[in-house]
Coordinates of C-alpha atoms in Angstrom, one line a residue:
M10 CA -56.3 71.1 -196.0
K11 CA -57.6 72.6 -199.1
G12 CA -61.4 72.3 -199.5
R13 CA -61.4 69.8 -197.2
Y14 CA -59.0 71.5 -194.6
Q15 CA -57.2 74.6 -196.3
S16 CA -53.9 75.8 -195.5
L17 CA -53.3 79.5 -194.4
A18 CA -50.8 80.0 -197.2
A19 CA -50.6 83.6 -197.9
S20 CA -47.6 83.8 -200.4
G21 CA -48.8 83.6 -204.1
A22 CA -45.4 82.7 -205.4
A23 CA -44.0 79.1 -205.4
L24 CA -41.0 78.4 -203.1
C25 CA -38.8 76.3 -205.2
L26 CA -36.1 74.4 -203.3
T27 CA -33.8 71.4 -203.7
A28 CA -32.0 69.6 -201.1
V29 CA -28.1 69.3 -201.5
T30 CA -28.2 70.2 -205.3
L31 CA -30.1 73.2 -206.6
T32 CA -31.4 72.4 -210.1
G33 CA -34.2 74.9 -210.8
C34 CA -37.9 74.6 -210.7
G35 CA -38.4 73.4 -214.2
A36 CA -36.1 70.6 -214.1
I37 CA -37.5 67.3 -215.2
G38 CA -36.9 64.2 -213.1
G39 CA -34.8 61.4 -214.3
L40 CA -31.3 60.1 -214.4
T41 CA -28.8 62.8 -213.2
G42 CA -25.8 60.3 -213.3
D43 CA -25.0 56.8 -214.0
N44 CA -27.0 55.4 -211.2
E45 CA -28.6 58.7 -209.8
V46 CA -32.3 59.5 -209.9
T47 CA -34.0 62.7 -209.0
L48 CA -37.5 62.6 -207.6
R49 CA -39.6 65.5 -208.3
V50 CA -42.1 66.5 -205.4
V51 CA -44.7 69.1 -205.4
A52 CA -46.2 70.1 -202.1
A53 CA -48.6 72.6 -200.6
D54 CA -47.6 75.4 -198.1
Y55 CA -49.4 75.4 -194.7
G56 CA -47.6 78.4 -193.3
D57 CA -49.3 81.8 -193.2
N58 CA -46.2 83.8 -193.8
P59 CA -42.7 83.3 -195.3
Q60 CA -41.1 82.6 -192.0
N61 CA -43.2 79.5 -191.3
S62 CA -43.5 78.3 -194.8
S63 CA -43.6 74.4 -195.3
A64 CA -40.6 74.8 -197.5
A65 CA -38.3 74.6 -194.6
Y66 CA -39.9 71.2 -193.4
W67 CA -39.5 69.8 -196.9
K68 CA -36.0 70.9 -197.2
G69 CA -35.0 69.2 -194.1
L70 CA -37.0 66.2 -194.9
A71 CA -35.3 65.9 -198.3
E72 CA -31.8 66.3 -196.7
G73 CA -32.4 63.6 -194.1
F74 CA -33.5 61.3 -196.7
Q75 CA -30.5 61.8 -199.1
K76 CA -28.1 61.0 -196.2
D77 CA -29.4 57.5 -196.4
H78 CA -30.1 57.3 -200.0
P79 CA -27.1 59.2 -201.8
D80 CA -28.2 57.9 -205.2
V81 CA -31.5 59.6 -204.9
K82 CA -31.8 63.4 -205.2
V83 CA -35.1 65.1 -204.2
E84 CA -36.3 68.3 -205.8
V85 CA -39.2 70.0 -204.0
S86 CA -41.4 72.8 -205.2
V87 CA -43.9 74.3 -202.6
Y88 CA -46.8 76.2 -203.7
S89 CA -49.7 78.1 -201.9
W90 CA -52.9 76.2 -201.5
S91 CA -54.5 78.7 -203.9
E92 CA -52.4 77.3 -206.8
V93 CA -50.9 73.8 -206.0
D94 CA -53.6 71.9 -207.3
A95 CA -53.8 73.7 -210.6
K96 CA -50.1 73.6 -210.9
V97 CA -50.0 69.8 -210.7
A98 CA -52.9 69.6 -213.2
E99 CA -50.9 71.6 -215.6
M100 CA -47.9 69.5 -215.1
V101 CA -49.9 66.3 -215.8
K102 CA -51.4 67.8 -218.9
A103 CA -48.1 68.9 -220.3
G104 CA -46.8 65.1 -219.8
K105 CA -44.4 66.3 -217.0
A106 CA -46.2 65.1 -213.8
P107 CA -44.1 65.2 -210.7
D108 CA -43.1 61.8 -209.1
I109 CA -44.9 62.8 -205.8
A110 CA -47.6 65.4 -205.2
Q111 CA -49.0 66.4 -201.9
I112 CA -52.2 68.3 -202.7
G113 CA -56.0 68.1 -202.2
A114 CA -57.4 65.3 -204.3
Y115 CA -56.2 62.2 -206.0
A116 CA -59.3 60.3 -207.4
D117 CA -59.3 61.8 -210.9
Y118 CA -55.6 60.9 -211.4
A119 CA -56.2 57.3 -210.1
A120 CA -59.2 56.8 -212.4
A121 CA -57.2 57.9 -215.3
G122 CA -54.5 55.1 -214.3
K123 CA -51.7 57.6 -213.6
L124 CA -50.9 56.6 -210.0
Y125 CA -49.1 53.8 -208.3
S126 CA -51.2 52.0 -205.7
T127 CA -50.0 52.2 -202.0
A128 CA -49.3 48.4 -202.2
E129 CA -46.9 48.9 -205.0
L130 CA -45.1 51.8 -203.0
L131 CA -45.1 51.4 -199.3
S132 CA -43.7 48.9 -196.9
V133 CA -46.3 46.8 -195.0
K134 CA -45.5 48.7 -191.8
T135 CA -46.1 52.1 -193.4
E136 CA -49.3 51.0 -195.2
A137 CA -50.8 49.4 -192.2
D138 CA -50.2 52.7 -189.9
F139 CA -52.7 54.8 -191.7
L140 CA -55.9 55.5 -189.6
A141 CA -58.6 53.2 -191.0
P142 CA -61.2 55.8 -192.0
L143 CA -58.5 57.9 -193.8
A144 CA -57.1 54.8 -195.5
D145 CA -60.6 53.7 -196.7
A146 CA -61.1 57.3 -198.0
G147 CA -58.0 57.0 -200.1
K148 CA -59.5 54.1 -202.1
V149 CA -60.9 53.8 -205.6
K150 CA -62.6 50.6 -206.3
Q151 CA -61.3 49.1 -203.2
T152 CA -57.6 49.9 -204.1
Q153 CA -55.9 52.6 -202.1
Y154 CA -54.0 55.3 -204.2
G155 CA -54.3 58.3 -201.9
M156 CA -52.1 58.5 -198.9
P157 CA -53.5 60.7 -196.2
F158 CA -50.9 63.3 -195.2
V159 CA -52.5 65.1 -192.4
S160 CA -56.0 65.4 -191.0
S161 CA -58.2 67.8 -189.2
T162 CA -61.9 68.1 -187.6
R163 CA -63.8 71.1 -187.0
L164 CA -65.2 72.8 -183.8
L165 CA -67.2 76.0 -183.2
F166 CA -65.0 78.7 -181.9
Y167 CA -66.5 81.7 -180.0
N168 CA -65.0 84.7 -178.4
E169 CA -65.4 84.3 -174.7
K170 CA -65.4 88.1 -174.0
L171 CA -67.9 89.1 -176.6
L172 CA -70.3 86.3 -175.6
A173 CA -69.9 87.3 -171.8
D174 CA -70.5 91.0 -172.5
A175 CA -73.7 90.0 -174.5
G176 CA -75.0 87.9 -171.6
V177 CA -74.4 84.5 -173.1
T178 CA -72.7 82.4 -170.4
G179 CA -72.7 78.8 -169.5
K180 CA -74.3 77.0 -166.5
D181 CA -72.7 76.4 -163.2
G182 CA -69.7 78.5 -164.0
K183 CA -68.9 76.3 -167.1
G184 CA -68.2 77.4 -170.5
W185 CA -70.9 78.0 -173.0
Q186 CA -72.4 74.5 -174.3
P187 CA -74.8 75.1 -177.1
K188 CA -76.8 72.0 -178.2
S189 CA -79.0 73.2 -180.9
W190 CA -79.4 75.7 -183.7
A191 CA -81.9 77.6 -181.6
D192 CA -79.1 78.1 -179.0
L193 CA -76.8 79.3 -181.7
E194 CA -79.5 81.8 -183.0
A195 CA -80.2 83.1 -179.6
A196 CA -76.6 83.7 -178.9
A197 CA -76.2 85.5 -182.2
K198 CA -79.1 87.8 -181.7
K199 CA -77.7 88.8 -178.3
L200 CA -74.3 89.4 -179.8
K201 CA -75.8 91.6 -182.5
G202 CA -77.9 93.5 -179.8
A203 CA -74.4 94.1 -178.0
G204 CA -73.1 95.7 -181.3
V205 CA -70.7 92.9 -182.2
P206 CA -69.9 93.5 -185.9
V207 CA -70.2 89.9 -186.9
P208 CA -72.1 87.7 -184.4
F209 CA -71.6 84.7 -186.7
A210 CA -69.0 84.4 -189.5
L211 CA -70.3 82.3 -192.4
P212 CA -67.5 81.9 -195.1
L213 CA -69.3 80.5 -198.2
G214 CA -66.6 82.1 -200.5
R215 CA -64.6 80.3 -203.1
E216 CA -61.8 79.6 -200.6
E217 CA -63.6 76.9 -198.7
A218 CA -67.4 76.9 -199.4
Q219 CA -67.5 73.1 -199.7
A220 CA -66.2 72.7 -196.1
E221 CA -68.6 75.2 -194.5
T222 CA -71.6 73.8 -196.4
M223 CA -70.7 70.2 -195.5
M224 CA -70.4 71.1 -191.6
W225 CA -73.9 72.5 -191.7
M226 CA -75.4 69.6 -193.8
L227 CA -73.8 67.1 -191.3
A228 CA -75.3 69.1 -188.3
G229 CA -78.7 69.1 -190.0
G230 CA -78.5 65.2 -190.3
G231 CA -77.5 65.2 -194.0
G232 CA -74.3 65.2 -196.0
Y233 CA -73.0 65.0 -199.5
T234 CA -73.5 61.2 -199.8
D235 CA -75.9 58.6 -198.5
N236 CA -75.0 55.4 -196.6
E237 CA -74.3 53.8 -200.0
E238 CA -72.0 56.6 -200.9
G239 CA -74.2 57.8 -203.7
Y240 CA -74.7 61.7 -203.9
S241 CA -77.5 62.9 -201.6
I242 CA -76.7 66.6 -202.2
D243 CA -80.4 67.5 -202.6
S244 CA -81.8 65.6 -199.6
A245 CA -84.4 67.0 -197.5
D246 CA -82.2 67.5 -194.5
N247 CA -79.6 69.4 -196.5
I248 CA -82.4 71.7 -198.0
K249 CA -83.5 72.4 -194.4
S250 CA -79.9 73.3 -193.3
L251 CA -79.5 75.9 -196.0
E252 CA -82.9 77.3 -195.2
F253 CA -82.0 77.8 -191.6
L254 CA -78.9 79.7 -192.8
R255 CA -81.0 81.7 -195.2
D256 CA -84.0 82.5 -192.9
K257 CA -82.5 82.6 -189.5
M258 CA -78.8 83.6 -189.8
V259 CA -78.6 85.7 -193.1
G260 CA -82.3 86.9 -193.1
Q261 CA -81.9 88.3 -189.5
Q262 CA -78.6 90.0 -190.3
L263 CA -76.6 87.7 -188.0
V264 CA -73.7 87.0 -190.1
G265 CA -72.1 90.4 -190.5
P266 CA -71.8 93.0 -193.3
V267 CA -70.1 90.7 -195.9
E268 CA -72.5 88.4 -197.6
P269 CA -71.5 84.8 -197.1
G270 CA -70.8 84.1 -200.8
K271 CA -68.1 86.8 -200.7
L272 CA -66.6 85.9 -197.5
D273 CA -63.4 83.5 -197.5
R274 CA -62.4 81.3 -194.7
Q275 CA -59.1 83.1 -194.1
A276 CA -60.7 86.6 -194.0
A277 CA -63.1 85.2 -191.5
F278 CA -60.2 83.8 -189.3
E279 CA -58.5 87.0 -189.4
A280 CA -61.6 88.9 -188.2
F281 CA -62.0 86.4 -185.3
A282 CA -58.4 87.1 -184.3
K283 CA -59.2 90.8 -184.4
G284 CA -61.9 90.3 -181.9
E285 CA -64.7 91.3 -184.5
V286 CA -66.5 88.0 -184.7
G287 CA -68.5 86.2 -182.1
M288 CA -68.6 82.7 -183.5
L289 CA -67.4 80.8 -186.4
N290 CA -66.4 77.1 -187.5
G291 CA -62.7 76.6 -187.3
H292 CA -59.9 74.0 -187.3
P293 CA -56.8 73.8 -185.0
T294 CA -54.7 76.4 -186.8
L295 CA -57.1 79.1 -185.7
M296 CA -55.9 78.5 -182.1
K297 CA -52.5 80.1 -182.9
Q298 CA -54.1 82.9 -184.7
A299 CA -56.4 83.8 -181.9
E300 CA -53.6 83.3 -179.2
A301 CA -51.2 85.6 -181.1
K302 CA -53.8 88.4 -180.8
G303 CA -54.6 87.7 -177.3
V304 CA -58.3 86.5 -178.0
K305 CA -59.7 84.3 -175.4
Y306 CA -61.7 81.6 -177.0
G307 CA -63.9 78.6 -176.4
M308 CA -64.5 75.5 -178.6
V309 CA -67.5 73.3 -178.7
P310 CA -68.9 71.0 -181.3
L311 CA -71.1 72.8 -183.9
P312 CA -74.8 72.5 -182.5
T313 CA -77.0 70.3 -184.5
S314 CA -80.5 71.1 -185.8
D315 CA -82.3 69.5 -183.0
G316 CA -79.6 68.7 -180.5
S317 CA -79.2 65.2 -181.2
P318 CA -75.5 63.9 -182.0
Q319 CA -74.2 64.0 -185.4
P320 CA -70.6 63.4 -186.7
A321 CA -68.2 66.2 -187.2
M322 CA -66.6 66.9 -190.6
G323 CA -63.0 65.4 -191.0
V324 CA -60.6 66.5 -193.6
A325 CA -57.5 65.0 -195.1
D326 CA -54.9 66.2 -197.5
W327 CA -53.4 63.6 -199.8
V328 CA -50.0 62.3 -201.1
M329 CA -49.9 60.4 -204.3
A330 CA -47.1 59.0 -206.6
F331 CA -47.4 59.2 -210.4
K332 CA -46.2 56.5 -212.7
N333 CA -42.9 58.1 -213.8
G334 CA -40.8 55.0 -213.7
H335 CA -39.5 55.7 -210.2
R336 CA -41.7 53.4 -208.2
E337 CA -38.9 51.9 -206.0
Q338 CA -37.4 55.4 -205.2
S339 CA -40.7 57.1 -204.6
G340 CA -41.6 54.2 -202.2
K341 CA -38.5 54.6 -200.2
F342 CA -39.0 58.4 -199.9
L343 CA -42.7 57.9 -198.9
D344 CA -41.7 55.4 -196.1
Y345 CA -39.3 58.1 -194.8
L346 CA -42.0 60.8 -195.0
Y347 CA -44.3 58.6 -192.9
Q348 CA -41.8 57.8 -190.1
P349 CA -43.4 58.8 -186.8
K350 CA -40.7 61.4 -186.2
N351 CA -41.3 63.2 -189.5
V352 CA -45.2 62.9 -189.0
T353 CA -45.0 64.4 -185.6
A354 CA -42.6 67.2 -186.6
F355 CA -45.2 68.5 -189.2
T356 CA -48.3 68.1 -187.2
E357 CA -46.8 69.9 -184.3
K358 CA -45.5 72.7 -186.4
Y359 CA -49.1 73.5 -187.8
D360 CA -51.4 72.3 -185.0
L361 CA -52.8 69.5 -187.2
L362 CA -53.9 66.1 -186.6
P363 CA -51.9 62.9 -187.8
A364 CA -53.0 60.5 -190.4
T365 CA -51.3 57.6 -188.9
T366 CA -52.0 55.5 -185.9
S367 CA -48.6 56.0 -184.4
G368 CA -48.9 59.7 -184.8
Y369 CA -52.5 59.6 -183.3
Q370 CA -51.3 57.7 -180.2
A371 CA -48.4 60.2 -179.9
K372 CA -50.9 63.1 -180.0
Q373 CA -53.2 61.5 -177.7
A374 CA -50.3 61.2 -175.1
A375 CA -49.4 64.7 -175.8
T376 CA -52.9 66.0 -175.0
N377 CA -52.1 65.6 -171.3
G378 CA -49.6 68.4 -171.8
S379 CA -49.0 71.3 -174.0
A380 CA -51.3 69.9 -176.7
A381 CA -54.3 69.6 -174.3
Q382 CA -56.3 71.8 -176.7
L383 CA -56.2 69.4 -179.3
K384 CA -58.1 66.8 -177.4
P385 CA -61.6 67.7 -178.7
F386 CA -60.4 67.8 -182.2
L387 CA -58.7 64.4 -181.7
A388 CA -61.8 63.0 -180.1
A389 CA -64.0 63.7 -183.1
L390 CA -61.5 62.2 -185.6
P391 CA -62.3 58.6 -185.6
S392 CA -65.9 59.0 -186.3
S393 CA -65.8 62.1 -188.5
R394 CA -67.1 62.1 -192.0
L395 CA -64.9 63.1 -195.0
Y396 CA -65.4 64.5 -198.3
P397 CA -66.2 61.8 -201.0
V398 CA -62.7 62.1 -202.2
G399 CA -62.7 58.6 -203.8
K400 CA -65.2 59.9 -206.4
K401 CA -63.3 61.1 -209.5
S402 CA -66.3 63.6 -209.9
W403 CA -65.6 65.1 -206.6
A404 CA -63.2 67.7 -207.8
G405 CA -65.8 69.2 -210.1
V406 CA -68.6 69.1 -207.7
S407 CA -66.5 70.8 -205.0
E408 CA -66.0 73.5 -207.6
D409 CA -69.6 73.7 -208.4
I410 CA -70.4 74.3 -204.7
K411 CA -67.8 76.8 -204.3
Q412 CA -69.1 78.9 -207.2
K413 CA -72.8 78.7 -206.4
I414 CA -73.6 77.8 -202.7
G415 CA -73.4 81.3 -201.5
T416 CA -76.5 82.4 -203.4
A417 CA -78.6 79.8 -201.9
V418 CA -78.6 81.3 -198.4
Q419 CA -79.0 85.0 -199.6
P420 CA -82.6 86.5 -199.0
G421 CA -84.6 85.2 -201.7
G422 CA -82.3 82.3 -202.4
Q423 CA -83.7 78.8 -203.5
P424 CA -81.8 76.1 -201.6
A425 CA -83.9 73.2 -203.0
K426 CA -83.6 74.4 -206.6
L427 CA -79.7 75.0 -206.4
L428 CA -79.1 71.7 -204.5
E429 CA -81.2 69.8 -207.1
E430 CA -79.1 71.4 -209.8
I431 CA -75.7 70.7 -208.1
A432 CA -76.8 67.0 -207.4
T433 CA -78.1 66.4 -210.9
S434 CA -74.7 67.4 -212.4
A435 CA -72.9 65.4 -209.6
R436 CA -74.7 62.2 -210.3
A437 CA -74.3 62.6 -214.1
A438 CA -70.4 63.1 -213.6
D439 CA -70.3 60.2 -211.3
K440 CA -71.9 57.9 -213.8
G441 CA -69.7 59.2 -216.6

C-alpha cells in the first residue's frame, strides 16, 4: 500500500501485459472493432521479485473477465509502487488517462471532476460490500469515488531471539507485551547493550515516512486530523511524539547507524529478515519475509505514550475509474474484480487484508487455520484510522512529510517548528 501501505515491488520496469490480445503498452483504449471496447487498466505491483509480480494476477483476472465479456478487451500495465502514481499522473496530464487505475490516492482526480462515482459504476451488491470505514474514506463531499482495493494495519514486530538474549522477556512464560513507550525504550537499551546493530528501526525515509510518522502520532494520542477532519499536524500530542523519538530513541542511539530520514521501509524490513533489527513497525507482508529467513518473531500493538489504548493505523490502496466514455464496461470489470473469489485470491497471495465485508468474513474464518497470524491485524482493522485520503490536498501534504519529517527527530531537530510549517501549508492547500 503506498504511503499508506507500500508494496514490496523491486522491479523498476513496468510489466506490460494484455489478456488474449497483445497490443502494446502505449495503445490508447477505444473501439477496436465494430462493437469491441478496450479497457486500459494501470495497476501497482505488490510482488518483491519478478516471480511473484502482480502481473500474473491481473493477467488471469482479465482473461477470466473476457470469457464472459468477449466484446471487451482488457489491457493491463503493472508498475512498481515507486512509479505507478507518477505514471498515471503523466497519462492524465497528457489527456490519455487509463480507464481504471489501482494506485495510492484518488481525491485530487475526483476533485477535478475526472472520475466516475461508485454509484455510476457498481452493482448495488458490490457497492454495499465495502467495509464501512474504507468506503467512507473513499468519499469526497459525501460521494464515493475511491474504491478500496486492499487494506492493512500495522503492528510492532520484534525478534524473539534478540530480545531473549538481551534479557527482555514476557511474564508467566508469555510473549513480551510492552504497553508504554517507557517499556519500548527500556527494551531498546537492553538490545543496544547486547550489541544488536539496530535496536529499533525507524524508517522515516521517502518511501513511507508518512506512514511511520502517523503510527507514532496515533500512539501519542494525536494524528494528522482532528475529530472534525481538519488538519491538526502541529498538535501538542504530535509534537511530543516526535520529541520522544528525537530525545529517547535517536538521541540515545537506539535506532541504529542509519539516520531515520535516510532509512526506507523496505531496507528496514530486509534488515529485520537478516536478524539485524530488534524491533520495528510492520505490516502482514513482513511475516513472509521473516519466515523465509528463519527469523522467529512476535507481534504486538505499538505501545502508546502512557499505556492507554489508541487506534492503530489502517491503510488502503485505491481503485478509480476515469471518465473516458467506458462507464458501463468499466463497471462490469470492477464488479468482476470485487467478486469474493478474486478478492480472496489477491489478499491470500500477498498476506493483505480485504476491503470488503465478504472478504473480511472469509479471512476471519481462515484465521482459525493457516491464516491465524493475521488475526491481530484483522482485529485492529474496524477501529483503525486511515490517512485523510479524501482531502485533495493530501497527496501534497504526504510528499511534504516524506521530504522533511526525518530532520525533526535528528539531534537538534525542531519538531514544533517543522510541524507548524507543514500544517500551515496543509491548511492553505486544503482551503485552496
